[in-house]
mmCIF file of C-alpha atoms in Angstrom:
data_model
loop_
_atom_site.group_PDB
_atom_site.id
_atom_site.type_symbol
_atom_site.label_atom_id
_atom_site.label_comp_id
_atom_site.label_asym_id
_atom_site.label_seq_id
_atom_site.Cartn_x
_atom_site.Cartn_y
_atom_site.Cartn_z
ATOM 1 C CA MET A 270 -0.034 0.185 -0.050
ATOM 2 C CA ALA A 271 1.418 3.395 -0.968
ATOM 3 C CA GLY A 272 2.109 5.490 1.989
ATOM 4 C CA GLY A 273 0.577 8.871 2.713
ATOM 5 C CA LEU A 274 -3.260 7.829 2.492
ATOM 6 C CA ARG A 275 -5.170 9.990 4.786
ATOM 7 C CA VAL A 276 -8.247 8.034 6.614
ATOM 8 C CA LEU A 277 -10.639 9.296 9.253
ATOM 9 C CA PHE A 278 -12.415 6.495 10.844
ATOM 10 C CA LEU A 279 -16.274 7.380 12.170
ATOM 11 C CA SER A 280 -17.398 4.701 14.571
ATOM 12 C CA PRO A 281 -19.755 4.612 17.469
ATOM 13 C CA GLU A 282 -17.568 2.438 19.500
ATOM 14 C CA VAL A 283 -14.192 1.576 19.627
ATOM 15 C CA VAL A 284 -11.623 -0.621 21.717
ATOM 16 C CA PRO A 285 -10.649 0.061 24.177
ATOM 17 C CA PHE A 286 -12.561 3.109 24.589
ATOM 18 C CA ALA A 287 -16.067 1.789 24.431
ATOM 19 C CA LYS A 288 -17.440 -1.628 23.381
ATOM 20 C CA THR A 289 -20.924 -3.432 22.935
ATOM 21 C CA GLY A 290 -19.692 -6.002 20.350
ATOM 22 C CA GLY A 291 -17.485 -6.868 17.652
ATOM 23 C CA LEU A 292 -17.816 -3.464 15.739
ATOM 24 C CA ALA A 293 -15.514 -2.114 18.611
ATOM 25 C CA ASP A 294 -12.749 -4.491 18.025
ATOM 26 C CA VAL A 295 -12.476 -3.916 14.096
ATOM 27 C CA ALA A 296 -12.791 0.111 14.765
ATOM 28 C CA GLY A 297 -10.046 -0.174 17.093
ATOM 29 C CA ALA A 298 -7.585 -2.548 15.488
ATOM 30 C CA LEU A 299 -7.693 -1.484 11.768
ATOM 31 C CA PRO A 300 -6.723 1.843 12.337
ATOM 32 C CA GLY A 301 -3.357 0.779 13.929
ATOM 33 C CA ALA A 302 -3.046 -1.977 11.040
ATOM 34 C CA LEU A 303 -3.331 0.600 8.412
ATOM 35 C CA LYS A 304 -0.857 2.918 10.381
ATOM 36 C CA ARG A 305 1.638 0.295 10.426
ATOM 37 C CA LEU A 306 1.524 0.262 6.650
ATOM 38 C CA GLY A 307 2.146 3.851 6.513
ATOM 39 C CA VAL A 308 -1.457 4.884 6.267
ATOM 40 C CA ASP A 309 -2.275 8.349 8.527
ATOM 41 C CA ALA A 310 -5.302 7.035 10.278
ATOM 42 C CA ARG A 311 -7.486 9.083 12.688
ATOM 43 C CA LEU A 312 -10.699 8.032 15.019
ATOM 44 C CA VAL A 313 -13.720 10.056 16.013
ATOM 45 C CA LEU A 314 -16.428 8.779 18.307
ATOM 46 C CA PRO A 315 -18.640 10.110 21.242
ATOM 47 C CA LEU A 316 -17.268 11.039 24.775
ATOM 48 C CA TYR A 317 -19.098 8.392 26.306
ATOM 49 C CA ARG A 318 -19.532 8.200 30.254
ATOM 50 C CA MET A 319 -17.486 4.552 30.053
ATOM 51 C CA VAL A 320 -14.795 6.599 28.209
ATOM 52 C CA ARG A 321 -14.646 9.457 30.760
ATOM 53 C CA GLU A 322 -14.526 6.609 33.478
ATOM 54 C CA LYS A 323 -11.637 4.726 32.180
ATOM 55 C CA ASP A 324 -9.278 7.594 32.956
ATOM 56 C CA PHE A 325 -7.927 8.168 29.346
ATOM 57 C CA ASP A 326 -5.191 11.227 29.048
ATOM 58 C CA MET A 327 -7.218 13.280 26.985
ATOM 59 C CA ARG A 328 -6.605 17.204 26.095
ATOM 60 C CA PRO A 329 -9.118 19.630 24.712
ATOM 61 C CA VAL A 330 -8.593 20.751 20.961
ATOM 62 C CA LEU A 331 -11.772 22.780 20.298
ATOM 63 C CA GLU A 332 -14.299 24.419 22.365
ATOM 64 C CA ASN A 333 -17.835 25.285 21.692
ATOM 65 C CA LEU A 334 -18.134 23.874 18.132
ATOM 66 C CA LYS A 335 -21.209 24.714 16.554
ATOM 67 C CA VAL A 336 -23.413 21.720 15.307
ATOM 68 C CA PRO A 337 -26.374 22.036 13.329
ATOM 69 C CA ILE A 338 -29.513 20.228 14.476
ATOM 70 C CA GLY A 339 -32.559 21.266 12.250
ATOM 71 C CA LYS A 340 -32.953 24.625 12.772
ATOM 72 C CA GLU A 341 -30.847 25.161 15.890
ATOM 73 C CA ASN A 342 -27.123 25.329 16.408
ATOM 74 C CA LEU A 343 -26.039 23.167 19.561
ATOM 75 C CA THR A 344 -22.227 22.986 20.825
ATOM 76 C CA ALA A 345 -19.913 20.376 21.536
ATOM 77 C CA ASN A 346 -16.454 20.373 22.851
ATOM 78 C CA ILE A 347 -13.633 18.038 20.917
ATOM 79 C CA LEU A 348 -10.931 16.370 22.894
ATOM 80 C CA GLU A 349 -8.039 14.378 21.878
ATOM 81 C CA THR A 350 -6.148 11.150 22.809
ATOM 82 C CA GLN A 351 -4.541 8.470 21.063
ATOM 83 C CA THR A 352 -4.457 4.494 20.892
ATOM 84 C CA GLU A 353 -1.896 1.993 21.836
ATOM 85 C CA ASP A 354 -0.985 2.272 18.563
ATOM 86 C CA GLY A 355 -0.512 5.965 18.498
ATOM 87 C CA VAL A 356 -3.540 6.519 16.424
ATOM 88 C CA PRO A 357 -5.123 9.943 17.254
ATOM 89 C CA VAL A 358 -8.673 9.825 18.500
ATOM 90 C CA TYR A 359 -10.903 12.961 18.479
ATOM 91 C CA LEU A 360 -13.864 12.672 21.261
ATOM 92 C CA ILE A 361 -16.887 14.467 20.980
ATOM 93 C CA GLU A 362 -18.307 15.802 24.327
ATOM 94 C CA ARG A 363 -21.884 16.631 24.880
ATOM 95 C CA GLU A 364 -23.008 15.636 28.391
ATOM 96 C CA ASP A 365 -26.705 15.544 27.923
ATOM 97 C CA MET A 366 -26.176 12.889 24.783
ATOM 98 C CA TYR A 367 -23.350 10.905 25.521
ATOM 99 C CA ASP A 368 -22.912 10.840 29.251
ATOM 100 C CA ARG A 369 -25.104 7.948 29.930
ATOM 101 C CA PRO A 370 -24.579 4.271 31.506
ATOM 102 C CA ASN A 371 -24.906 2.660 28.191
ATOM 103 C CA LEU A 372 -24.080 3.375 24.363
ATOM 104 C CA TYR A 373 -27.519 3.060 22.909
ATOM 105 C CA GLY A 374 -30.055 1.940 25.458
ATOM 106 C CA THR A 375 -31.045 -0.339 28.279
ATOM 107 C CA PRO A 376 -32.150 -4.167 28.256
ATOM 108 C CA GLU A 377 -35.819 -2.474 28.217
ATOM 109 C CA GLY A 378 -34.851 -0.963 24.727
ATOM 110 C CA ASP A 379 -33.203 1.785 22.728
ATOM 111 C CA TYR A 380 -32.593 5.509 23.847
ATOM 112 C CA TYR A 381 -35.851 7.338 22.740
ATOM 113 C CA ASP A 382 -33.546 10.075 21.377
ATOM 114 C CA ASN A 383 -31.107 8.102 19.375
ATOM 115 C CA PHE A 384 -31.616 9.564 16.207
ATOM 116 C CA GLU A 385 -30.927 13.143 17.704
ATOM 117 C CA ARG A 386 -27.788 11.750 19.340
ATOM 118 C CA PHE A 387 -26.379 10.197 15.886
ATOM 119 C CA THR A 388 -27.478 13.150 13.854
ATOM 120 C CA PHE A 389 -25.510 15.132 15.970
ATOM 121 C CA LEU A 390 -22.595 12.558 15.923
ATOM 122 C CA ALA A 391 -22.540 13.098 11.861
ATOM 123 C CA HIS A 392 -22.653 16.780 11.897
ATOM 124 C CA ALA A 393 -20.029 17.116 14.638
ATOM 125 C CA SER A 394 -17.530 14.586 12.923
ATOM 126 C CA LEU A 395 -17.737 16.661 9.728
ATOM 127 C CA LYS A 396 -17.671 20.130 11.340
ATOM 128 C CA LEU A 397 -14.427 19.006 13.499
ATOM 129 C CA THR A 398 -13.011 17.817 10.505
ATOM 130 C CA GLU A 399 -12.997 21.342 8.751
ATOM 131 C CA LEU A 400 -11.303 22.544 11.731
ATOM 132 C CA ILE A 401 -8.059 19.959 12.701
ATOM 133 C CA PRO A 402 -5.125 19.820 10.749
ATOM 134 C CA PHE A 403 -5.987 16.829 9.025
ATOM 135 C CA ARG A 404 -7.766 16.607 5.729
ATOM 136 C CA PRO A 405 -8.598 12.814 5.092
ATOM 137 C CA GLU A 406 -8.766 11.626 1.497
ATOM 138 C CA VAL A 407 -11.140 8.828 2.681
ATOM 139 C CA ILE A 408 -13.928 8.935 5.572
ATOM 140 C CA HIS A 409 -14.636 5.386 6.648
ATOM 141 C CA CYS A 410 -18.057 4.980 8.397
ATOM 142 C CA HIS A 411 -19.399 2.189 10.331
ATOM 143 C CA ASP A 412 -22.605 1.018 10.952
ATOM 144 C CA TRP A 413 -26.045 2.851 10.907
ATOM 145 C CA GLN A 414 -24.699 5.361 13.702
ATOM 146 C CA THR A 415 -22.833 6.698 10.973
ATOM 147 C CA GLY A 416 -24.747 6.312 8.036
ATOM 148 C CA LEU A 417 -26.046 9.980 7.929
ATOM 149 C CA VAL A 418 -22.505 10.934 7.154
ATOM 150 C CA PRO A 419 -22.305 9.704 3.447
ATOM 151 C CA ALA A 420 -25.725 11.389 2.873
ATOM 152 C CA LEU A 421 -24.677 14.648 4.170
ATOM 153 C CA MET A 422 -21.697 14.499 2.024
ATOM 154 C CA LYS A 423 -23.934 14.319 -0.874
ATOM 155 C CA GLY A 424 -26.316 17.155 0.443
ATOM 156 C CA PRO A 425 -25.590 20.217 2.518
ATOM 157 C CA TYR A 426 -21.782 19.471 2.653
ATOM 158 C CA ALA A 427 -21.538 18.863 -1.142
ATOM 159 C CA ASP A 428 -20.810 22.337 -1.880
ATOM 160 C CA VAL A 429 -18.363 22.850 0.874
ATOM 161 C CA PRO A 430 -14.666 23.144 -0.771
ATOM 162 C CA PHE A 431 -12.906 21.202 2.271
ATOM 163 C CA PHE A 432 -15.009 17.822 1.159
ATOM 164 C CA ARG A 433 -14.685 17.987 -2.463
ATOM 165 C CA ASP A 434 -12.766 14.831 -3.566
ATOM 166 C CA ILE A 435 -13.237 13.163 -0.383
ATOM 167 C CA ARG A 436 -14.495 9.425 -0.785
ATOM 168 C CA CYS A 437 -16.815 7.807 1.888
ATOM 169 C CA VAL A 438 -16.629 4.310 2.467
ATOM 170 C CA PHE A 439 -19.435 2.441 4.399
ATOM 171 C CA THR A 440 -18.837 -0.904 6.305
ATOM 172 C CA VAL A 441 -22.097 -2.816 7.175
ATOM 173 C CA HIS A 442 -21.267 -5.070 10.303
ATOM 174 C CA ASN A 443 -24.895 -6.218 11.165
ATOM 175 C CA LEU A 444 -27.525 -5.711 8.878
ATOM 176 C CA GLY A 445 -30.007 -6.380 11.492
ATOM 177 C CA TYR A 446 -29.570 -3.170 13.066
ATOM 178 C CA GLN A 447 -31.053 -0.592 10.484
ATOM 179 C CA GLY A 448 -31.459 2.654 12.309
ATOM 180 C CA LEU A 449 -35.192 3.096 11.849
ATOM 181 C CA PHE A 450 -36.890 6.261 12.579
ATOM 182 C CA SER A 451 -40.049 8.211 12.098
ATOM 183 C CA ALA A 452 -40.004 10.228 9.000
ATOM 184 C CA GLU A 453 -40.897 13.153 11.038
ATOM 185 C CA LYS A 454 -37.334 13.628 12.206
ATOM 186 C CA LEU A 455 -35.820 14.280 8.490
ATOM 187 C CA PRO A 456 -35.650 18.020 9.088
ATOM 188 C CA LEU A 457 -33.440 17.352 12.117
ATOM 189 C CA THR A 458 -30.945 15.987 9.721
ATOM 190 C CA GLY A 459 -30.803 19.219 7.226
ATOM 191 C CA LEU A 460 -31.481 16.844 4.047
ATOM 192 C CA PRO A 461 -34.003 18.004 1.590
ATOM 193 C CA GLU A 462 -36.974 15.826 1.815
ATOM 194 C CA GLY A 463 -37.511 15.598 -1.813
ATOM 195 C CA GLN A 464 -33.976 15.017 -2.880
ATOM 196 C CA PHE A 465 -33.205 12.027 0.124
ATOM 197 C CA PHE A 466 -36.897 10.732 1.433
ATOM 198 C CA ARG A 467 -37.546 8.602 -1.196
ATOM 199 C CA ALA A 468 -37.056 4.766 -2.155
ATOM 200 C CA GLU A 469 -33.967 5.506 -4.102
ATOM 201 C CA GLY A 470 -32.742 7.260 -0.831
ATOM 202 C CA LEU A 471 -32.808 6.773 2.811
ATOM 203 C CA GLU A 472 -36.439 6.160 2.723
ATOM 204 C CA TYR A 473 -37.359 2.496 3.957
ATOM 205 C CA TRP A 474 -41.144 1.680 4.127
ATOM 206 C CA GLY A 475 -42.056 5.115 5.252
ATOM 207 C CA LYS A 476 -39.415 5.419 7.774
ATOM 208 C CA ILE A 477 -35.879 6.949 7.758
ATOM 209 C CA SER A 478 -33.277 4.117 7.606
ATOM 210 C CA LEU A 479 -29.719 5.483 8.546
ATOM 211 C CA LEU A 480 -28.108 2.153 7.424
ATOM 212 C CA LYS A 481 -29.732 2.544 3.919
ATOM 213 C CA ALA A 482 -28.505 6.052 4.031
ATOM 214 C CA GLY A 483 -24.685 4.696 4.447
ATOM 215 C CA ILE A 484 -25.367 1.926 1.777
ATOM 216 C CA VAL A 485 -26.995 4.270 -0.875
ATOM 217 C CA TYR A 486 -24.867 7.403 -0.566
ATOM 218 C CA SER A 487 -21.354 5.870 0.167
ATOM 219 C CA ASP A 488 -18.823 5.516 -2.700
ATOM 220 C CA ALA A 489 -18.085 1.846 -1.552
ATOM 221 C CA VAL A 490 -19.646 -0.518 0.901
ATOM 222 C CA THR A 491 -17.807 -3.191 2.521
ATOM 223 C CA THR A 492 -19.122 -5.987 4.948
ATOM 224 C CA VAL A 493 -17.229 -8.455 7.301
ATOM 225 C CA SER A 494 -16.734 -11.434 4.913
ATOM 226 C CA PRO A 495 -17.024 -12.217 1.360
ATOM 227 C CA LYS A 496 -19.601 -14.780 1.978
ATOM 228 C CA TYR A 497 -21.644 -12.566 3.972
ATOM 229 C CA GLY A 498 -21.313 -9.798 1.218
ATOM 230 C CA GLN A 499 -22.984 -12.484 -0.893
ATOM 231 C CA GLU A 500 -25.526 -13.471 1.467
ATOM 232 C CA ILE A 501 -27.121 -10.155 2.250
ATOM 233 C CA GLN A 502 -27.975 -9.804 -1.639
ATOM 234 C CA THR A 503 -30.300 -12.343 -1.216
ATOM 235 C CA PRO A 504 -34.206 -12.590 0.539
ATOM 236 C CA GLU A 505 -33.082 -15.008 2.936
ATOM 237 C CA TYR A 506 -30.382 -13.161 4.490
ATOM 238 C CA GLY A 507 -31.108 -9.627 3.193
ATOM 239 C CA MET A 508 -33.652 -8.383 6.012
ATOM 240 C CA GLY A 509 -35.408 -6.380 3.628
ATOM 241 C CA MET A 510 -32.256 -4.620 2.309
ATOM 242 C CA ASP A 511 -31.369 -7.227 -0.322
ATOM 243 C CA GLY A 512 -32.684 -5.305 -3.112
ATOM 244 C CA ILE A 513 -30.497 -2.157 -2.512
ATOM 245 C CA LEU A 514 -27.397 -4.005 -1.812
ATOM 246 C CA TYR A 515 -27.835 -6.254 -5.093
ATOM 247 C CA HIS A 516 -28.492 -2.633 -6.721
ATOM 248 C CA ARG A 517 -25.192 -1.739 -5.641
ATOM 249 C CA ARG A 518 -23.298 -4.944 -5.967
ATOM 250 C CA ALA A 519 -20.784 -3.090 -8.166
ATOM 251 C CA TYR A 520 -19.798 -1.269 -5.203
ATOM 252 C CA LEU A 521 -20.054 -3.875 -2.644
ATOM 253 C CA ARG A 522 -16.926 -5.779 -1.247
ATOM 254 C CA GLY A 523 -17.050 -8.489 1.449
ATOM 255 C CA ILE A 524 -13.472 -8.174 3.374
ATOM 256 C CA LEU A 525 -12.793 -10.847 6.177
ATOM 257 C CA ASN A 526 -12.314 -9.233 9.510
ATOM 258 C CA GLY A 527 -8.821 -9.860 10.870
ATOM 259 C CA VAL A 528 -7.771 -10.551 14.254
ATOM 260 C CA ASP A 529 -5.255 -8.617 16.226
ATOM 261 C CA TYR A 530 -2.731 -11.204 17.266
ATOM 262 C CA GLY A 531 -0.842 -8.614 19.337
ATOM 263 C CA ARG A 532 -3.838 -8.435 21.649
ATOM 264 C CA TRP A 533 -5.312 -11.928 21.469
ATOM 265 C CA ASP A 534 -2.560 -14.223 21.830
ATOM 266 C CA PRO A 535 -2.805 -16.623 24.843
ATOM 267 C CA ALA A 536 1.151 -17.128 24.708
ATOM 268 C CA LYS A 537 1.405 -13.668 26.393
ATOM 269 C CA ASP A 538 -2.057 -12.395 27.643
ATOM 270 C CA SER A 539 -1.533 -10.953 30.930
ATOM 271 C CA HIS A 540 -5.180 -11.211 31.622
ATOM 272 C CA LEU A 541 -5.184 -15.234 31.728
ATOM 273 C CA ALA A 542 -4.737 -17.467 34.599
ATOM 274 C CA ALA A 543 -1.990 -19.001 32.753
ATOM 275 C CA ASN A 544 -0.583 -18.560 29.350
ATOM 276 C CA TYR A 545 -0.285 -21.297 26.750
ATOM 277 C CA SER A 546 0.425 -21.792 22.918
ATOM 278 C CA PRO A 547 0.524 -24.830 20.411
ATOM 279 C CA GLN A 548 4.142 -25.879 21.545
ATOM 280 C CA LYS A 549 2.834 -25.565 25.319
ATOM 281 C CA MET A 550 -0.648 -26.136 26.145
ATOM 282 C CA GLY A 551 -0.718 -27.104 30.012
ATOM 283 C CA GLY A 552 -1.758 -23.588 30.823
ATOM 284 C CA LYS A 553 -5.023 -23.994 29.172
ATOM 285 C CA SER A 554 -6.129 -26.624 31.557
ATOM 286 C CA ARG A 555 -5.454 -24.056 34.313
ATOM 287 C CA CYS A 556 -7.648 -21.366 32.625
ATOM 288 C CA LYS A 557 -10.220 -23.843 32.355
ATOM 289 C CA LYS A 558 -9.995 -24.398 36.101
ATOM 290 C CA ALA A 559 -10.068 -20.781 36.798
ATOM 291 C CA ILE A 560 -13.219 -19.952 34.920
ATOM 292 C CA ILE A 561 -14.944 -22.965 36.739
ATOM 293 C CA ASP A 562 -13.858 -21.246 39.977
ATOM 294 C CA GLU A 563 -14.867 -17.851 38.786
ATOM 295 C CA MET A 564 -18.245 -19.152 37.558
ATOM 296 C CA LYS A 565 -18.774 -21.155 40.785
ATOM 297 C CA LEU A 566 -19.375 -24.093 38.266
ATOM 298 C CA ASP A 567 -19.258 -27.754 39.789
ATOM 299 C CA ARG A 568 -15.340 -28.929 40.050
ATOM 300 C CA LYS A 569 -16.094 -32.009 38.333
ATOM 301 C CA LEU A 570 -16.409 -30.333 35.072
ATOM 302 C CA ASN A 571 -12.613 -30.316 35.100
ATOM 303 C CA LYS A 572 -12.826 -33.277 33.274
ATOM 304 C CA ARG A 573 -15.815 -32.645 31.312
ATOM 305 C CA PRO A 574 -16.044 -30.466 28.038
ATOM 306 C CA LEU A 575 -16.685 -26.466 28.695
ATOM 307 C CA LEU A 576 -18.481 -24.621 26.330
ATOM 308 C CA GLY A 577 -18.023 -20.835 25.975
ATOM 309 C CA MET A 578 -20.092 -18.363 24.044
ATOM 310 C CA ILE A 579 -19.223 -14.647 23.903
ATOM 311 C CA SER A 580 -21.902 -12.799 22.009
ATOM 312 C CA ARG A 581 -24.294 -9.903 22.093
ATOM 313 C CA LEU A 582 -27.634 -11.771 23.596
ATOM 314 C CA ASP A 583 -29.879 -11.097 20.616
ATOM 315 C CA ALA A 584 -32.046 -12.979 18.423
ATOM 316 C CA GLN A 585 -30.348 -11.896 15.273
ATOM 317 C CA LYS A 586 -27.287 -13.548 16.778
ATOM 318 C CA GLY A 587 -28.983 -16.843 17.091
ATOM 319 C CA LEU A 588 -29.186 -16.626 20.883
ATOM 320 C CA ASP A 589 -33.041 -17.695 20.362
ATOM 321 C CA LEU A 590 -31.925 -20.968 19.097
ATOM 322 C CA LEU A 591 -29.317 -21.269 22.068
ATOM 323 C CA VAL A 592 -32.315 -20.927 24.524
ATOM 324 C CA GLU A 593 -34.350 -23.504 22.824
ATOM 325 C CA ILE A 594 -32.019 -26.283 22.780
ATOM 326 C CA ILE A 595 -29.876 -25.455 25.872
ATOM 327 C CA ASP A 596 -31.335 -28.278 28.037
ATOM 328 C CA ASP A 597 -30.702 -30.643 25.315
ATOM 329 C CA ILE A 598 -26.806 -29.380 25.274
ATOM 330 C CA LEU A 599 -26.547 -29.729 29.074
ATOM 331 C CA ALA A 600 -27.944 -33.323 28.778
ATOM 332 C CA LEU A 601 -24.746 -34.108 27.173
ATOM 333 C CA GLU A 602 -22.826 -33.743 30.333
ATOM 334 C CA VAL A 603 -21.171 -30.389 29.219
ATOM 335 C CA ALA A 604 -21.129 -27.242 30.817
ATOM 336 C CA LEU A 605 -21.795 -23.554 29.318
ATOM 337 C CA VAL A 606 -20.584 -20.197 30.069
ATOM 338 C CA VAL A 607 -21.910 -17.146 28.368
ATOM 339 C CA LEU A 608 -20.676 -13.484 28.592
ATOM 340 C CA GLY A 609 -22.585 -10.869 27.073
ATOM 341 C CA THR A 610 -25.451 -8.428 27.343
ATOM 342 C CA GLY A 611 -28.326 -7.647 25.459
ATOM 343 C CA ASP A 612 -32.184 -9.043 25.109
ATOM 344 C CA GLU A 613 -33.599 -9.148 28.435
ATOM 345 C CA LYS A 614 -35.818 -11.994 27.689
ATOM 346 C CA ILE A 615 -32.639 -14.173 26.625
ATOM 347 C CA GLN A 616 -30.650 -13.040 29.634
ATOM 348 C CA ASN A 617 -33.813 -14.372 31.872
ATOM 349 C CA ALA A 618 -33.804 -17.369 29.950
ATOM 350 C CA ILE A 619 -30.242 -18.466 30.568
ATOM 351 C CA GLN A 620 -30.268 -17.349 33.895
ATOM 352 C CA GLU A 621 -33.348 -19.695 34.365
ATOM 353 C CA ALA A 622 -31.463 -22.588 32.703
ATOM 354 C CA ALA A 623 -28.670 -22.081 35.414
ATOM 355 C CA GLU A 624 -31.326 -22.592 37.986
ATOM 356 C CA ARG A 625 -32.464 -25.847 36.343
ATOM 357 C CA HIS A 626 -28.791 -26.895 36.260
ATOM 358 C CA PRO A 627 -27.145 -25.821 39.157
ATOM 359 C CA GLY A 628 -23.324 -25.559 38.644
ATOM 360 C CA ARG A 629 -23.805 -26.340 34.941
ATOM 361 C CA VAL A 630 -24.412 -22.739 33.510
ATOM 362 C CA GLY A 631 -22.477 -19.649 34.079
ATOM 363 C CA LEU A 632 -23.777 -16.078 32.794
ATOM 364 C CA LYS A 633 -21.876 -12.897 33.075
ATOM 365 C CA ILE A 634 -23.786 -9.763 31.969
ATOM 366 C CA GLY A 635 -21.367 -7.687 30.351
ATOM 367 C CA PHE A 636 -18.837 -7.226 27.256
#
């Protein structure tokens, strides 16, 4: 890859700052990997409460940045920190929008004002980009929370000289989360209704879909694997978006998510009870014993298979299937440990299974 390419990543979550799922892992690892190839990469995300609580070294770079929301101008402060790889990170501070216990909602449902929160993120990201000493050649947006950005670049920001020739890439990490909102909220975006709220635009069955906005208005669309890129163009897996994805197939690429082996290496991971490698596997049994003890499972399981699952607890991830067969799985004399958060009904169902099978099921709510 030629050096000097400038890429700005916009993501609603990034490891190690804020995380609910695999999106954060990709958004945290990819900029560092590109930096090692000579790319000048930067990151933008909201300054959530969980970011502030981790006590990163942050410095203010912009104060009272004016951000348009409908007919009003709100303000935001911009702070800067960096990743372990030295990638600059710009954090958008707006207390009433992002200083909350969770990123997107509670187990009972999404926050009622998520449209406003992520419309604000889209405008604030573009506004701060004009003011920092960095002009990207590519803006890389991730999932529905940033899907408005490509539309804005084709709309109210199209005539801004700064954004001319900047290309926009949109990555679909999970097609099940489509950013659906009432059409009445469109004026908050600043997008002209006649030009954008139509079947060929961001309109989706009478609603706004911010995911569709990202797919339609970006210069290129990527997703998490070649196979998934094919599957989402079909009615079976397209979740209602297969038509528009097929229409944009010339601009759609499936790129397999990589793994940051510098971070995910059991041979040197300090968080494990013991390290192990293909050449020295003894530490793996000590790790298994540590999980059994931590989850207060039956110690007889040291000699039985222990199954582990790390996932968002959601039907879209297939957790409803786990709930249906969990008793059949446990009938095989194995144990199950689940780490995740999400749908309260699924959480309760796994907890009930733990009560029916004492010492055989461990559930930790978190991610």
